[in-house]
mmCIF file of C-alpha atoms in Angstrom:
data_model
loop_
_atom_site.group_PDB
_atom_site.id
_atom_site.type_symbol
_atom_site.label_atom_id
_atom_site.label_comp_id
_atom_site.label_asym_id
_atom_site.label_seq_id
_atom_site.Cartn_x
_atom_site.Cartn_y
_atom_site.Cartn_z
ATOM 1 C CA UNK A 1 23.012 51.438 29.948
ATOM 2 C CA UNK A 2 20.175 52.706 28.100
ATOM 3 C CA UNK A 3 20.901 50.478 24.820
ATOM 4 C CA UNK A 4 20.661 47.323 27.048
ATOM 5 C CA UNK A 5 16.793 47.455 27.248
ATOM 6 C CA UNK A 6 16.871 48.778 23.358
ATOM 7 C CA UNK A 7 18.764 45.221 22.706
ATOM 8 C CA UNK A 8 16.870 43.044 24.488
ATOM 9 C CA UNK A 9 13.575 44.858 22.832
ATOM 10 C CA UNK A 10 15.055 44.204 19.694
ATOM 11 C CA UNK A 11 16.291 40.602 20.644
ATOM 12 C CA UNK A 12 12.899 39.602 21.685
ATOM 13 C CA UNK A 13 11.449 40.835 19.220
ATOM 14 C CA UNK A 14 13.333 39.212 16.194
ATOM 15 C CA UNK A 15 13.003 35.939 18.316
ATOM 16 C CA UNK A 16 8.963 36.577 18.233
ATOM 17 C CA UNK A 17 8.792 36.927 14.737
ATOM 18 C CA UNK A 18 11.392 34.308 14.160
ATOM 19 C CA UNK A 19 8.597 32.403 16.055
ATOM 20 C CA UNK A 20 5.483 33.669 14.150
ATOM 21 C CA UNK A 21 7.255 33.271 10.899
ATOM 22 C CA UNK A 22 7.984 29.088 12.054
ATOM 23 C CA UNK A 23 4.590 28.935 12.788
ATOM 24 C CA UNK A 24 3.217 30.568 10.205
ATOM 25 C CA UNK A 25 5.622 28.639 7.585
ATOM 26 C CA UNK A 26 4.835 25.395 9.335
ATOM 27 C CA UNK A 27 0.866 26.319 9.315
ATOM 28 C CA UNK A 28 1.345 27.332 5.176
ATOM 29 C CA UNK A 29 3.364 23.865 4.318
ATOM 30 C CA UNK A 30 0.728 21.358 3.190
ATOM 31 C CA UNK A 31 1.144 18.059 4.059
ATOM 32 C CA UNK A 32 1.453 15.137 1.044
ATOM 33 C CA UNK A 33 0.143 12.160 0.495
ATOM 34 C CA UNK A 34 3.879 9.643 0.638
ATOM 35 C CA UNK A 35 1.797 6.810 -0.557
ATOM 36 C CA UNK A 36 -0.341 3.765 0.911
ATOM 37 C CA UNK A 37 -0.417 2.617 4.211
ATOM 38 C CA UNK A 38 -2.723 -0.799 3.493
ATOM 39 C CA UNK A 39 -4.958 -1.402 0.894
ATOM 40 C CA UNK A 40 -8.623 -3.194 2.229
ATOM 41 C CA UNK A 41 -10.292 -5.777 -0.200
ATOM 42 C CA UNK A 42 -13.182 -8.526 1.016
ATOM 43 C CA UNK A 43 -12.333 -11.667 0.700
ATOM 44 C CA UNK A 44 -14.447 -14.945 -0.212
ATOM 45 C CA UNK A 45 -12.303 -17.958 -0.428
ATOM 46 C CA UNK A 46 -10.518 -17.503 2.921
ATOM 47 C CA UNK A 47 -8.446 -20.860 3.162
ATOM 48 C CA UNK A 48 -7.815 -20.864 -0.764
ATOM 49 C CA UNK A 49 -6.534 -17.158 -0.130
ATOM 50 C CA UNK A 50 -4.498 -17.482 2.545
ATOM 51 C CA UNK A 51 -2.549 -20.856 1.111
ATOM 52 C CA UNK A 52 -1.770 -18.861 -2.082
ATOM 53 C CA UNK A 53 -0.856 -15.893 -0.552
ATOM 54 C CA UNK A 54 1.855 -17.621 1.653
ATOM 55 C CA UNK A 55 2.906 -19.647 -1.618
ATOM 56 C CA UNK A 56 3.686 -15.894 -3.271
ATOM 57 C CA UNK A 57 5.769 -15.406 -0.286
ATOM 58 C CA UNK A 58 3.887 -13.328 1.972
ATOM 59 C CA UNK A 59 3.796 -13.714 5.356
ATOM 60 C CA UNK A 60 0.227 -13.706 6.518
ATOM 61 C CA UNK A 61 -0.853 -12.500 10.194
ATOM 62 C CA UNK A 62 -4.694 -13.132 11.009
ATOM 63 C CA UNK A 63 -7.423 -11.862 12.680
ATOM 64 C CA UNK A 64 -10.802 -12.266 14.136
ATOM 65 C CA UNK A 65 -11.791 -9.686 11.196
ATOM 66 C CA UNK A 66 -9.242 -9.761 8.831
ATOM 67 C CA UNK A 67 -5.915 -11.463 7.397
ATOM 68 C CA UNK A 68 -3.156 -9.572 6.791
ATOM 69 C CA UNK A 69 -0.967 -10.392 3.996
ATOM 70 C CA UNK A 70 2.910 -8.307 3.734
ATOM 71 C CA UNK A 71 4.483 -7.230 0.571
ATOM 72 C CA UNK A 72 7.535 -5.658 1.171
ATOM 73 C CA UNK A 73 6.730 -2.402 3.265
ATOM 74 C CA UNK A 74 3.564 -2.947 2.094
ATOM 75 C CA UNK A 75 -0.245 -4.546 3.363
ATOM 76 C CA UNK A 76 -3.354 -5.559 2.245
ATOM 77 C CA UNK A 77 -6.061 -6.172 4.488
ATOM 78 C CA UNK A 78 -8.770 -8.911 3.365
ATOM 79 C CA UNK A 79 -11.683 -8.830 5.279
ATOM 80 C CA UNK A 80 -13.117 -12.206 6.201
ATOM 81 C CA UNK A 81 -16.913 -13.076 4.502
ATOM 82 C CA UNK A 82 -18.397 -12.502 8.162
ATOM 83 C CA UNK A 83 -17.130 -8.758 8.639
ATOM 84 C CA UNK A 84 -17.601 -7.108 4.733
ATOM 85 C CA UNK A 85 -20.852 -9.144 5.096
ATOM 86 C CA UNK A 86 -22.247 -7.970 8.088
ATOM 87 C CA UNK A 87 -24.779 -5.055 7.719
ATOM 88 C CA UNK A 88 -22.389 -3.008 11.084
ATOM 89 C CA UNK A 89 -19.170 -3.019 8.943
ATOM 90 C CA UNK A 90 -19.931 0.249 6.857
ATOM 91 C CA UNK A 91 -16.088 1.490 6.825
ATOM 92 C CA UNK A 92 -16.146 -0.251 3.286
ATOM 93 C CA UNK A 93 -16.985 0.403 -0.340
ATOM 94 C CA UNK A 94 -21.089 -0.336 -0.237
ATOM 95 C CA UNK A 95 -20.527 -2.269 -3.839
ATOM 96 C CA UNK A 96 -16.939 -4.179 -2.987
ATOM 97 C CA UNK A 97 -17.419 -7.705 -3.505
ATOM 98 C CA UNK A 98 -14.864 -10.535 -4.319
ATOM 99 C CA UNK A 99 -13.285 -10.011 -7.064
ATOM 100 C CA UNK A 100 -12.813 -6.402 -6.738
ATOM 101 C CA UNK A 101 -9.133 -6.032 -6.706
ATOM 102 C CA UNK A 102 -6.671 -5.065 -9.438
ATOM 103 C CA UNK A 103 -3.437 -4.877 -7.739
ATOM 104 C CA UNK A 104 0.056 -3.770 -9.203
ATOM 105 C CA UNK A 105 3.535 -5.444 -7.601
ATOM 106 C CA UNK A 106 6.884 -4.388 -8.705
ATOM 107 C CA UNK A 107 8.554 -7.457 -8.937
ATOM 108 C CA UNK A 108 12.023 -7.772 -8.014
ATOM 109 C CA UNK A 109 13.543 -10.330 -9.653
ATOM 110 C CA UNK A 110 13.840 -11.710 -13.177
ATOM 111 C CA UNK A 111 11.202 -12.829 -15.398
ATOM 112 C CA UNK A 112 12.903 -16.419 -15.196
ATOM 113 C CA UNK A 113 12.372 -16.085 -11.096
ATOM 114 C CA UNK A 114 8.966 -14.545 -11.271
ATOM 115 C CA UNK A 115 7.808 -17.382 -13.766
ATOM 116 C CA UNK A 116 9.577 -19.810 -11.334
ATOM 117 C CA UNK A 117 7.571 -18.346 -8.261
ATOM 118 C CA UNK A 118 3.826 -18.262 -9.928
ATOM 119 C CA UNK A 119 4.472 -21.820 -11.078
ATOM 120 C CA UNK A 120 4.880 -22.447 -7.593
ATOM 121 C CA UNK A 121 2.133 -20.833 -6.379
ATOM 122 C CA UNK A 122 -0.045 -22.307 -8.864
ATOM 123 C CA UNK A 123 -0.619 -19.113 -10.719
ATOM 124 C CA UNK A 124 -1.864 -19.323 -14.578
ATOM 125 C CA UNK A 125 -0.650 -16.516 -16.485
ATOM 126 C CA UNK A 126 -4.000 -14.210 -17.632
ATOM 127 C CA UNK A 127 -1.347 -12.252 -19.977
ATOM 128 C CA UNK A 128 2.435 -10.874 -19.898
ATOM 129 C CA UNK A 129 4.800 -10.498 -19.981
ATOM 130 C CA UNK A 130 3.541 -7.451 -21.819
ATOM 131 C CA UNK A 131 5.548 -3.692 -22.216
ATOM 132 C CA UNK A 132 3.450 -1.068 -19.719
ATOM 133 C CA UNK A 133 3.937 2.357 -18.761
ATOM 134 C CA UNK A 134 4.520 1.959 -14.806
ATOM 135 C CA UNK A 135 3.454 4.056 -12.089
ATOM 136 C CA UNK A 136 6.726 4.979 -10.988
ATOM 137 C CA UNK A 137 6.658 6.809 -14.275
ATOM 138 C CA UNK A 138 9.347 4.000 -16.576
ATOM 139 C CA UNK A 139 8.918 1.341 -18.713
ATOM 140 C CA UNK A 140 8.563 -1.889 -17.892
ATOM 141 C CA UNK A 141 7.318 -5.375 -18.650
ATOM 142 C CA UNK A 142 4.057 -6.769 -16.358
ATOM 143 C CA UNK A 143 2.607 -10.474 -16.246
ATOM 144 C CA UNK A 144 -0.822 -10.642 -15.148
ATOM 145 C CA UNK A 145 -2.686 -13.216 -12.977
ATOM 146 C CA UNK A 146 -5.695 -13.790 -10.287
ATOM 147 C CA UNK A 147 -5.879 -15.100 -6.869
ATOM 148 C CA UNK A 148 -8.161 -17.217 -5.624
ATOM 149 C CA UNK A 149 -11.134 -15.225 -5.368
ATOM 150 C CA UNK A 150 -10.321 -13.363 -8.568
ATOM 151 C CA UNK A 151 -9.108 -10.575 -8.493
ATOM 152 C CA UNK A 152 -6.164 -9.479 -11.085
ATOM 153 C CA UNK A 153 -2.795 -9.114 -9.656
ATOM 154 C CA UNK A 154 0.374 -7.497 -12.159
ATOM 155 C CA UNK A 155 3.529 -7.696 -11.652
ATOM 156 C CA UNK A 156 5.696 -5.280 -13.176
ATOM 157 C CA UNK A 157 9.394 -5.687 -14.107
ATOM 158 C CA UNK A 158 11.415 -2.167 -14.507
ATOM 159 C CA UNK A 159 13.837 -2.353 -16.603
#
């Protein structure tokens, strides 16, 4: 009879530090950044924008404040002239002005296709397809353009 208070003692207290150790292993792990949610850009040319955007493909939801345009998984917010303007909207770069984008897409297709789809959109080629070192650490071939207001959109191939 005496050992059944002994076990319990030592049940609770492996369960404790069971416990502490969780926590403490939970409080140690550092989170990671898994990559972007949105990426935020002002926009000048809103209708221009917009009507090549959708001609890429995108689907395009809009705001009061903003349009959002979806790549994928993926979103970039362009702030209408009237909110990166405004003197209140400080959540912003101070200096970001049309064109201050340089934006990277993998492209998911063949070069035939992605020709086929700038062509399309009424895209000129700036340069590409060229070899580049990609961020998703391979080789791969990129063709660079701009939008509307400018700013340089690539999209890389892997091979």
């Amino acid at each position: 009879m005496k050992s059944y208070p002994r076990r319990r003692f030592i049940r609770n207290t492996i369960a404790a530090g069971a416990t502490a150790a969780g926590s403490g292993a939970l409080a140690q792990q550092a989170g990671s950044i898994r990559g972007f949610d949105h990426v935020a850009l002002p926009m000048q040319n809103t209708e221009a924008m917009l009507a090549f955007y959708r001609g890429l493909g995108c689907q395009v939801s809009e705001t009061a404040n903003a349009c959002s345009v979806y790549i994928g998984d993926q979103m970039i917010n362009f702030h209408r002239p009237a909110r990166w303007q405004s003197d209140s909207f400080t959540l912003r770069a101070p200096a970001a002005k049309p064109p201050c984008g340089d934006l990277c897409f993998v492209w998911d297709g063949t070069p035939e296709s992605l020709k086929r789809l700038l062509d399309r959109a009424g895209a000129k080629v700036e340069e590409g397809p060229v070899a580049r070192q990609g961020g998703r650490k391979k080789a791969g071939s990129s063709v660079y353009i701009r939008d509307p207001d400018g700013n340089l959109l690539e999209f890389m191939i892997y091979s």
